[in-house]
C-alpha positions as a LaTeX table, in Angstrom:
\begin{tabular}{lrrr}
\hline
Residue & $x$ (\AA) & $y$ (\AA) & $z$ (\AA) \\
\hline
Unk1 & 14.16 & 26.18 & 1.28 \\
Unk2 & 13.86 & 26.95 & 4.65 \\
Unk3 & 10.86 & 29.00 & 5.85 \\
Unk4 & 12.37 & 32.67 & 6.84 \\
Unk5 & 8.78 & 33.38 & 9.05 \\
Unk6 & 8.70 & 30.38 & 10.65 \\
Unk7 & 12.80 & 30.67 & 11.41 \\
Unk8 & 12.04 & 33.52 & 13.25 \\
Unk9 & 9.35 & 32.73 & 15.81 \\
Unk10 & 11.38 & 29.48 & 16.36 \\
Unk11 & 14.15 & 31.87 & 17.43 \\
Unk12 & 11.87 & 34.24 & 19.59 \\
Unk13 & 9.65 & 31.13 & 21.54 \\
Unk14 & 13.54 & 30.06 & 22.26 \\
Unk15 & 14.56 & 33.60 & 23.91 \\
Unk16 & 11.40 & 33.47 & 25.50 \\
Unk17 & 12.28 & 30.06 & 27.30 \\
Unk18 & 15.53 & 31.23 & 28.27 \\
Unk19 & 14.31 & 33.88 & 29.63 \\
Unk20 & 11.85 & 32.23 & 31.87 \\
Unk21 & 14.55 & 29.74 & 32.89 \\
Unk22 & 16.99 & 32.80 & 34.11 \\
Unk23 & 14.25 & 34.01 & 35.95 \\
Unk24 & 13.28 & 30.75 & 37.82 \\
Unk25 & 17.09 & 30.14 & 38.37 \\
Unk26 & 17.04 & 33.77 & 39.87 \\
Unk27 & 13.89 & 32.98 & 42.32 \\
Unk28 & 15.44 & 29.79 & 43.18 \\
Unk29 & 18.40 & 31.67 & 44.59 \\
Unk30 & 17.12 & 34.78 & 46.48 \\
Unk31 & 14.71 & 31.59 & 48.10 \\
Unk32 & 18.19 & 29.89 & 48.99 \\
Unk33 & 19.41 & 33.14 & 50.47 \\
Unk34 & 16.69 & 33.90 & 52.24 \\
Unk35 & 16.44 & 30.43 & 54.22 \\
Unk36 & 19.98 & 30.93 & 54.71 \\
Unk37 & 19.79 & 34.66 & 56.75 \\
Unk38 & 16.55 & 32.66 & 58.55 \\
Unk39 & 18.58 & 29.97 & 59.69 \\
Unk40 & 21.42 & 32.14 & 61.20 \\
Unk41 & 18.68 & 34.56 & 62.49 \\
Unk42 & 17.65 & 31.64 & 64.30 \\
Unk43 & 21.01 & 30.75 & 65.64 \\
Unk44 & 21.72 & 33.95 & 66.75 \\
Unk45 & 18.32 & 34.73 & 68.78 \\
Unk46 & 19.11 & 30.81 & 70.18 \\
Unk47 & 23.02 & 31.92 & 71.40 \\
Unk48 & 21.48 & 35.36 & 72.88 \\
Unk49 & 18.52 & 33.58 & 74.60 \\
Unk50 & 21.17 & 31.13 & 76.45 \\
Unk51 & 23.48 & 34.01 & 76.88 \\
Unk52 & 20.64 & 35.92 & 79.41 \\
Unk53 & 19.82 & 32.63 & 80.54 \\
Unk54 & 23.57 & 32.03 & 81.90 \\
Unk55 & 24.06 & 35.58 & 83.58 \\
Unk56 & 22.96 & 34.78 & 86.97 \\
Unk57 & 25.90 & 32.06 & 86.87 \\
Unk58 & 28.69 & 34.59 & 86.94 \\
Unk59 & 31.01 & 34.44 & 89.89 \\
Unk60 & 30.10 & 37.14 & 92.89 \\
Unk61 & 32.86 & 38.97 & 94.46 \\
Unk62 & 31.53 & 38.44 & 98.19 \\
Unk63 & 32.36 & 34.75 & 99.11 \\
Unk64 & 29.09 & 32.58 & 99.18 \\
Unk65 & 29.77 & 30.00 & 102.04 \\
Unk66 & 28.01 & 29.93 & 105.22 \\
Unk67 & 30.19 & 30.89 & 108.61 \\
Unk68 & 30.24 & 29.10 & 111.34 \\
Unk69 & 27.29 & 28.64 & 113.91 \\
Unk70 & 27.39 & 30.60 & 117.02 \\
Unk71 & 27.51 & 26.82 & 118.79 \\
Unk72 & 27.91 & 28.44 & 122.64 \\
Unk73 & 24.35 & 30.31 & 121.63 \\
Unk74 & 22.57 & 27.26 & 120.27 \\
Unk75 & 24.54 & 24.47 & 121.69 \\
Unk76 & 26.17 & 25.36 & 124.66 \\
Unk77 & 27.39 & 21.48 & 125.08 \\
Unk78 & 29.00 & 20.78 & 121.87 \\
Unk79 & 32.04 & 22.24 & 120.35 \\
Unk80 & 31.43 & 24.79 & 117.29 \\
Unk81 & 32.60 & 22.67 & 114.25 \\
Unk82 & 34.82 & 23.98 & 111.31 \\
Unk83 & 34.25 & 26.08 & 108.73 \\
Unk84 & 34.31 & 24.62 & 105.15 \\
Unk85 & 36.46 & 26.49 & 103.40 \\
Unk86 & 35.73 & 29.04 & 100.73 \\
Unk87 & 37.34 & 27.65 & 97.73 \\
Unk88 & 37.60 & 30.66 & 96.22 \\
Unk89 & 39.89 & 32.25 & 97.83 \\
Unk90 & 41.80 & 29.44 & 100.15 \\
Unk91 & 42.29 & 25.52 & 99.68 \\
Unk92 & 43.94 & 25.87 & 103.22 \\
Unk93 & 42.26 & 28.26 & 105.03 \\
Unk94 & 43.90 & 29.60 & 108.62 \\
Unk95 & 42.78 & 30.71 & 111.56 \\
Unk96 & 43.27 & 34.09 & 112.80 \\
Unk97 & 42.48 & 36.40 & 115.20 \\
Unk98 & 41.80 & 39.87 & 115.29 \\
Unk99 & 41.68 & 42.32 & 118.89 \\
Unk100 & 39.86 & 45.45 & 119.33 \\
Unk101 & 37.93 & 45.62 & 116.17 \\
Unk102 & 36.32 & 48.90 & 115.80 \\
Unk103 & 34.69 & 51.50 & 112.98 \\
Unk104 & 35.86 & 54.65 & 114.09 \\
Unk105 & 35.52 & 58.68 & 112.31 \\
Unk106 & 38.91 & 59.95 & 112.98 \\
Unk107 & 40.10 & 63.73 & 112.99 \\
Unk108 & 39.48 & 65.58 & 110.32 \\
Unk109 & 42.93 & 66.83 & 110.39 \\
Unk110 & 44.63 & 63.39 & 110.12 \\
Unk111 & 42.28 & 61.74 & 107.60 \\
Unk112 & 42.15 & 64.17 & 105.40 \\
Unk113 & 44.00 & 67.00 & 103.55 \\
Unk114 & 43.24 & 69.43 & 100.89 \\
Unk115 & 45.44 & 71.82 & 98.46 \\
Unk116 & 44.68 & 73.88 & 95.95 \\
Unk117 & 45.73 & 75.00 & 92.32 \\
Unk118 & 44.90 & 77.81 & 89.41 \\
Unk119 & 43.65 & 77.77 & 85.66 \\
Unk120 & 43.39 & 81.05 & 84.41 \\
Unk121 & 40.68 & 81.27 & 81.68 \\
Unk122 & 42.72 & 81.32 & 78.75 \\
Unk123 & 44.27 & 78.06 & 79.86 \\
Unk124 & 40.70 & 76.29 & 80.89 \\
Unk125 & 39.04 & 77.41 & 77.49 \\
Unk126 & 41.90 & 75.50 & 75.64 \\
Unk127 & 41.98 & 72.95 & 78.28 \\
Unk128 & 42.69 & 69.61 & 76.13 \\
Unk129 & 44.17 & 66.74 & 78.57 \\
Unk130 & 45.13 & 67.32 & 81.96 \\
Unk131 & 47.72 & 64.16 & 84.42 \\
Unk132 & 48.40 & 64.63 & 87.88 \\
Unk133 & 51.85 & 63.54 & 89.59 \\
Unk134 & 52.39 & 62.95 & 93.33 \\
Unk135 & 55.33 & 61.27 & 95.69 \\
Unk136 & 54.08 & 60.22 & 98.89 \\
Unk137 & 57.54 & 60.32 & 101.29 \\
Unk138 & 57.26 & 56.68 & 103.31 \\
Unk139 & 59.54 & 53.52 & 103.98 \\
Unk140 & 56.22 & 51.53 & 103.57 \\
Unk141 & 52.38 & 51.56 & 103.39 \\
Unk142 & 49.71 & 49.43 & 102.90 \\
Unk143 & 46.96 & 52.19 & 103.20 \\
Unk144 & 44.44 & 53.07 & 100.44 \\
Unk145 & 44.95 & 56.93 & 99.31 \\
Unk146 & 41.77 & 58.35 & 97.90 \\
Unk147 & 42.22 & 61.50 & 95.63 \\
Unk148 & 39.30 & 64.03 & 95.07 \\
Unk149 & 39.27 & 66.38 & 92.28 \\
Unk150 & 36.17 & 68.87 & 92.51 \\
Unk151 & 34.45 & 65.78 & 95.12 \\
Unk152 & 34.99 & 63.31 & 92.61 \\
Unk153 & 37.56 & 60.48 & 93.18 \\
Unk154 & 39.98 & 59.93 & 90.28 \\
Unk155 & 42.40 & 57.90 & 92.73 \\
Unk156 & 41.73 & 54.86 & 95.14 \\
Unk157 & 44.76 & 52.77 & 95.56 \\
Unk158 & 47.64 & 52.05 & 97.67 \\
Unk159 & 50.63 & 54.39 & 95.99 \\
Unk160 & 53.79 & 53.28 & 95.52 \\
Unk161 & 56.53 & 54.89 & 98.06 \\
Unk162 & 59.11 & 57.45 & 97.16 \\
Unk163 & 57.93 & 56.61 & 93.97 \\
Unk164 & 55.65 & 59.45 & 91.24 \\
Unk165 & 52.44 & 57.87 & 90.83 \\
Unk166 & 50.48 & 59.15 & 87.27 \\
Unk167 & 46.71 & 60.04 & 87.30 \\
Unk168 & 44.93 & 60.84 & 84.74 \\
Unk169 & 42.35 & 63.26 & 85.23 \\
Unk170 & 39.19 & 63.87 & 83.18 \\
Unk171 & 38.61 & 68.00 & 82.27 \\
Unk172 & 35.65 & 68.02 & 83.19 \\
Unk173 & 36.60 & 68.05 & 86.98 \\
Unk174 & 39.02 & 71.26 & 86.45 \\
Unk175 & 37.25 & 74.73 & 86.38 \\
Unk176 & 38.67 & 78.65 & 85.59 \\
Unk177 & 39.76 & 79.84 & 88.71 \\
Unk178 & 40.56 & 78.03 & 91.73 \\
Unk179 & 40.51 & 74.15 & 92.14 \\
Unk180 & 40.41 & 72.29 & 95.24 \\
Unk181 & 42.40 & 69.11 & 95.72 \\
Unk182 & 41.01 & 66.89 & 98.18 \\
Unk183 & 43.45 & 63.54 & 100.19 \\
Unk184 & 41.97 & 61.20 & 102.64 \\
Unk185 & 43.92 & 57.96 & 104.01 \\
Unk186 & 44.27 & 56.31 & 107.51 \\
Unk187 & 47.80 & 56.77 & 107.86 \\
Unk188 & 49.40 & 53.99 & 109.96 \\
Unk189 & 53.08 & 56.34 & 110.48 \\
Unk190 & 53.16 & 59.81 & 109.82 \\
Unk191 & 54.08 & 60.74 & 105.56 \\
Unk192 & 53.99 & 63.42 & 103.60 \\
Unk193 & 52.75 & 63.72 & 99.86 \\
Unk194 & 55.44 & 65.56 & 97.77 \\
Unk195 & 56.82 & 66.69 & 94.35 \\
Unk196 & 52.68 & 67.40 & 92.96 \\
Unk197 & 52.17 & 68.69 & 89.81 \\
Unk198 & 49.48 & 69.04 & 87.21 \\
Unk199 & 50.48 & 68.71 & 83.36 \\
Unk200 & 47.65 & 70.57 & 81.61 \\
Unk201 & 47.87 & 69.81 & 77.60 \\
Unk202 & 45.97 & 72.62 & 75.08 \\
Unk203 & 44.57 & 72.62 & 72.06 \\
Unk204 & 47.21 & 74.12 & 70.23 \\
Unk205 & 49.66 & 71.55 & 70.96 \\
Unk206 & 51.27 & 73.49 & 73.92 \\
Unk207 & 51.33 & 71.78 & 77.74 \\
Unk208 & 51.99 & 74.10 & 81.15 \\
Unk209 & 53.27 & 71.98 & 84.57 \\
Unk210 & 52.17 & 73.48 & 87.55 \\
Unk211 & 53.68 & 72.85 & 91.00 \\
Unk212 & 51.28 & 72.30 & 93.89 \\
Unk213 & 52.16 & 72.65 & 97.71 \\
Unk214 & 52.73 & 69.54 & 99.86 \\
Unk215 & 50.24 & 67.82 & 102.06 \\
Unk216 & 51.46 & 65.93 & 105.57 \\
Unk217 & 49.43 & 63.63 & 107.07 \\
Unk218 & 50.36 & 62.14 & 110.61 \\
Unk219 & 49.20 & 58.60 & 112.36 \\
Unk220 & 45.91 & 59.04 & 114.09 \\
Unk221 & 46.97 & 59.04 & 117.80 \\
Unk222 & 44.59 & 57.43 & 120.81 \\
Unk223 & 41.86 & 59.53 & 121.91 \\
Unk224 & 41.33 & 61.41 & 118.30 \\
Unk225 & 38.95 & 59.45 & 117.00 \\
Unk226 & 35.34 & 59.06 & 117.37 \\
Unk227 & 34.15 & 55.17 & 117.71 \\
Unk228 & 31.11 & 54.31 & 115.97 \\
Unk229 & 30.46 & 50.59 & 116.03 \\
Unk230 & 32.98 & 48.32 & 118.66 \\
Unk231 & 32.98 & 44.93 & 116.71 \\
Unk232 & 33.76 & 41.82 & 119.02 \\
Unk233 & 37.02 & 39.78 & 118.49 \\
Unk234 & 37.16 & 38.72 & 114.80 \\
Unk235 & 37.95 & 35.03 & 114.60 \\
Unk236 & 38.59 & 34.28 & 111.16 \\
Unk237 & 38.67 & 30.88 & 110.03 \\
Unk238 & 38.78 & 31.80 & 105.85 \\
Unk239 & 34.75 & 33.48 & 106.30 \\
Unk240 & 33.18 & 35.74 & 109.30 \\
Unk241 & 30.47 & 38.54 & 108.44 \\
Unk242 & 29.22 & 41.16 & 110.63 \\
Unk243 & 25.87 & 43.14 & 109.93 \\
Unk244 & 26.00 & 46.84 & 111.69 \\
Unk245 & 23.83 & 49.51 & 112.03 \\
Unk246 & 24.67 & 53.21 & 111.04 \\
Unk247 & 23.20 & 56.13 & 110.96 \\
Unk248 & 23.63 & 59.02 & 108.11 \\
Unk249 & 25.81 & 61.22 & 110.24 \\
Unk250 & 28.16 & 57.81 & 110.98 \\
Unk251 & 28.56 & 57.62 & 107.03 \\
Unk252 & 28.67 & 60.96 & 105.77 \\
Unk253 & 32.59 & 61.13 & 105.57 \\
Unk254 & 33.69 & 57.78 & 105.69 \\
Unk255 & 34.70 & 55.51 & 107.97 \\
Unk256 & 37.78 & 53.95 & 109.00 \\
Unk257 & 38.10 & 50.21 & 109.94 \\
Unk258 & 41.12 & 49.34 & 112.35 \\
Unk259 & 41.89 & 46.55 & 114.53 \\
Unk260 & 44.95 & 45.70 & 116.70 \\
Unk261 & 47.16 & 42.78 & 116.97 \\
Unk262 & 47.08 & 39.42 & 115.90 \\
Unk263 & 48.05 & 35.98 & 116.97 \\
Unk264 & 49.94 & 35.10 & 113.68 \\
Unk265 & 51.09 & 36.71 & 110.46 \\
Unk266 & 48.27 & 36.52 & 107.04 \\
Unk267 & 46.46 & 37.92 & 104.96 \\
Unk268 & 42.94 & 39.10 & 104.38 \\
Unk269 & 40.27 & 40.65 & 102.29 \\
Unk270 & 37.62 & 42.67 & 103.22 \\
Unk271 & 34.44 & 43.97 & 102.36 \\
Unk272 & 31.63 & 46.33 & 103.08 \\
Unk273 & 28.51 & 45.78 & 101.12 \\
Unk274 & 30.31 & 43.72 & 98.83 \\
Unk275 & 32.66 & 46.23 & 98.06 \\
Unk276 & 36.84 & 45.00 & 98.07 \\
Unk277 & 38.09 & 47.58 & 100.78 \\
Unk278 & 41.35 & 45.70 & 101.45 \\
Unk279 & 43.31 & 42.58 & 99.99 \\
Unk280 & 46.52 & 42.25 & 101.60 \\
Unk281 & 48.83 & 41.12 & 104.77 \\
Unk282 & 48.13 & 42.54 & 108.51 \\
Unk283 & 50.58 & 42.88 & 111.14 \\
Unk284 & 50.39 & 42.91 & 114.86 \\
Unk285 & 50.84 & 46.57 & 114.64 \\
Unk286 & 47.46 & 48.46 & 114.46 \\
Unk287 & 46.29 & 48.14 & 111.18 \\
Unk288 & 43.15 & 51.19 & 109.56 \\
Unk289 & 41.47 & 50.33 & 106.53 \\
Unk290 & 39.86 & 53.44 & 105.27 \\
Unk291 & 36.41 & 52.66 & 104.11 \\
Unk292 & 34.68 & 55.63 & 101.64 \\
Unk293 & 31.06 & 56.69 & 102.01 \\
Unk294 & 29.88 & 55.37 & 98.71 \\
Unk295 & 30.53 & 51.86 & 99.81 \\
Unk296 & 28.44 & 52.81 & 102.84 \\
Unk297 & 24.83 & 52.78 & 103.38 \\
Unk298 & 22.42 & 54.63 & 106.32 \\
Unk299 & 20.92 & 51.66 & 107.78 \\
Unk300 & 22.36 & 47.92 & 107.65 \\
Unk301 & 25.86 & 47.49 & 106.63 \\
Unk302 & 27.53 & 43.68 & 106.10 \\
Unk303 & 31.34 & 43.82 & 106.38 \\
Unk304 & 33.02 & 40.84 & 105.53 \\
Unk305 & 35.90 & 39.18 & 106.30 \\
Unk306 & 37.72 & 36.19 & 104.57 \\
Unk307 & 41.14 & 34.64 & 105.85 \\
Unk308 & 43.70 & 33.32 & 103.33 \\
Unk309 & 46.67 & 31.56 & 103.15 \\
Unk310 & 49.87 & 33.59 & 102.20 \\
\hline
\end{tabular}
């Protein structure tokens, strides 16, 4: 006959083994789990680390190559050689030639233009969403437009002709009472800036359009503008860079770049201070690249030319 007493702490040394077994299994795991999160810890402070590591290797916007000697300064005797190209931006570069390159502060009246517009204060406390429309009225242009709600640019592009260009514009620019819109371009022909309105959208699920008064600009004419810096002939082949000097009157408003002429159809880009002013064709027509203040600087400025191929 089978001993009841001893049955019983057979059974409870048993539960007691299982029970440490369960709970070594259970260590064994969270110890597994735990090297696991350490080892993808590690990966991921490894990944970051080479991610800082390979900032510095991101592509600049300004080209890096060198341009070419000024050989009639240093070496009178020889011919200047050529340019290696950028390869960024050309695998054939061209030459061109630009006349009468200048950085001028034209007439207030022709660069720029302002208009103005309402909220009442019902309609600015319920303010939710406001888009601006505008037409400028030209055949062609390949002028930036700047828009200027309360100082601030929302718009700095070339629009689209005889076509309604959107903008969306943030509230807080738009005040109770009386708003001031501000235009500035460089206009090559005369054009005028038609069919504005502002779409304000309110809280309540209600919008209002209001129609704003046209704006005319007309093409800078000779003797209007006030030169600041002559620049020599530009002669591009793919990279040329000029450093000038200007002064914090010279930069207060902006600037505008033009040039005259040149000896064959192509495009260019250009920058001041790194900044993209222009990226397009140029004509033998005068051409004004309108360059605003905050990509100006009191003191040394570096514009930048770079020729391409069409």
């Amino acid at each position: 006959m089978i001993n009841v007493k001893k049955l019983l702490i057979i059974i409870e040394v048993v539960k007691i083994k299982k029970i440490i077994l369960i709970g070594s299994l259970f260590v064994l795991i969270l110890l597994i789990i735990s090297c696991g999160n350490n080892d993808e810890n590690s990966g991921m402070e490894d990944v970051t680390a080479q991610a800082v590591k390979t900032v510095d290797n991101q592509e600049l916007q300004c080209p890096e190559c060198e341009p070419c000697q000024e050989c009639e300064v240093c070496e009178p005797q020889k011919e200047c050689p050529e340019c290696e190209p950028c390869p960024n931006f050309s695998e054939n570069p061209i030459d061109i030639k630009l006349t009468k390159v200048s950085l001028v502060k034209p007439a207030e009246s022709s660069n720029s233009k302002k208009t103005v517009y309402k909220l009442t204060q019902d309609e600015y406390n319920a303010l939710e969403a406001a888009t601006f429309y505008f037409e400028p009225r030209c055949d062609e242009t390949d002028n930036k437009l700047i828009i200027e709600f309360d100082n601030k640019e929302v718009y700095n592009d070339v629009p689209e002709c005889s076509k309604i260009n959107e903008v969306n514009v943030d509230t807080d620019l738009l005040y109770y009472g009386t708003n001031i819109i501000k235009f500035k371009t460089a206009p090559s022909e005369d054009y005028r800036i038609t069919n504005m309105e502002l779409k304000s959208e309110f809280n309540d699920g209600t919008s209002d359009t209001q129609k704003i008064y046209d704006v005319r600009f007309e093409r800078s004419g000779e003797g209007n503008e006030e030169e600041v810096e002559s620049i020599s002939d530009v002669e591009i082949r793919n990279y040329k860079e000029y450093e000038i000097d200007l002064s914090s009157k010279d930069v207060e408003d902006g600037l505008v770049l033009q040039f005259t002429g040149a000896e064959r159809d192509g495009n260019i880009i250009v920058y001041a201070n790194d900044e993209l002013v222009y990226e397009g064709k140029i004509s033998r027509r005068t051409n004004k690249i309108y360059v605003p203040k905050e990509y100006l600087e009191e003191g040394t400025n570096y514009f930048t030319f770079v020729g391409v191929g069409k």
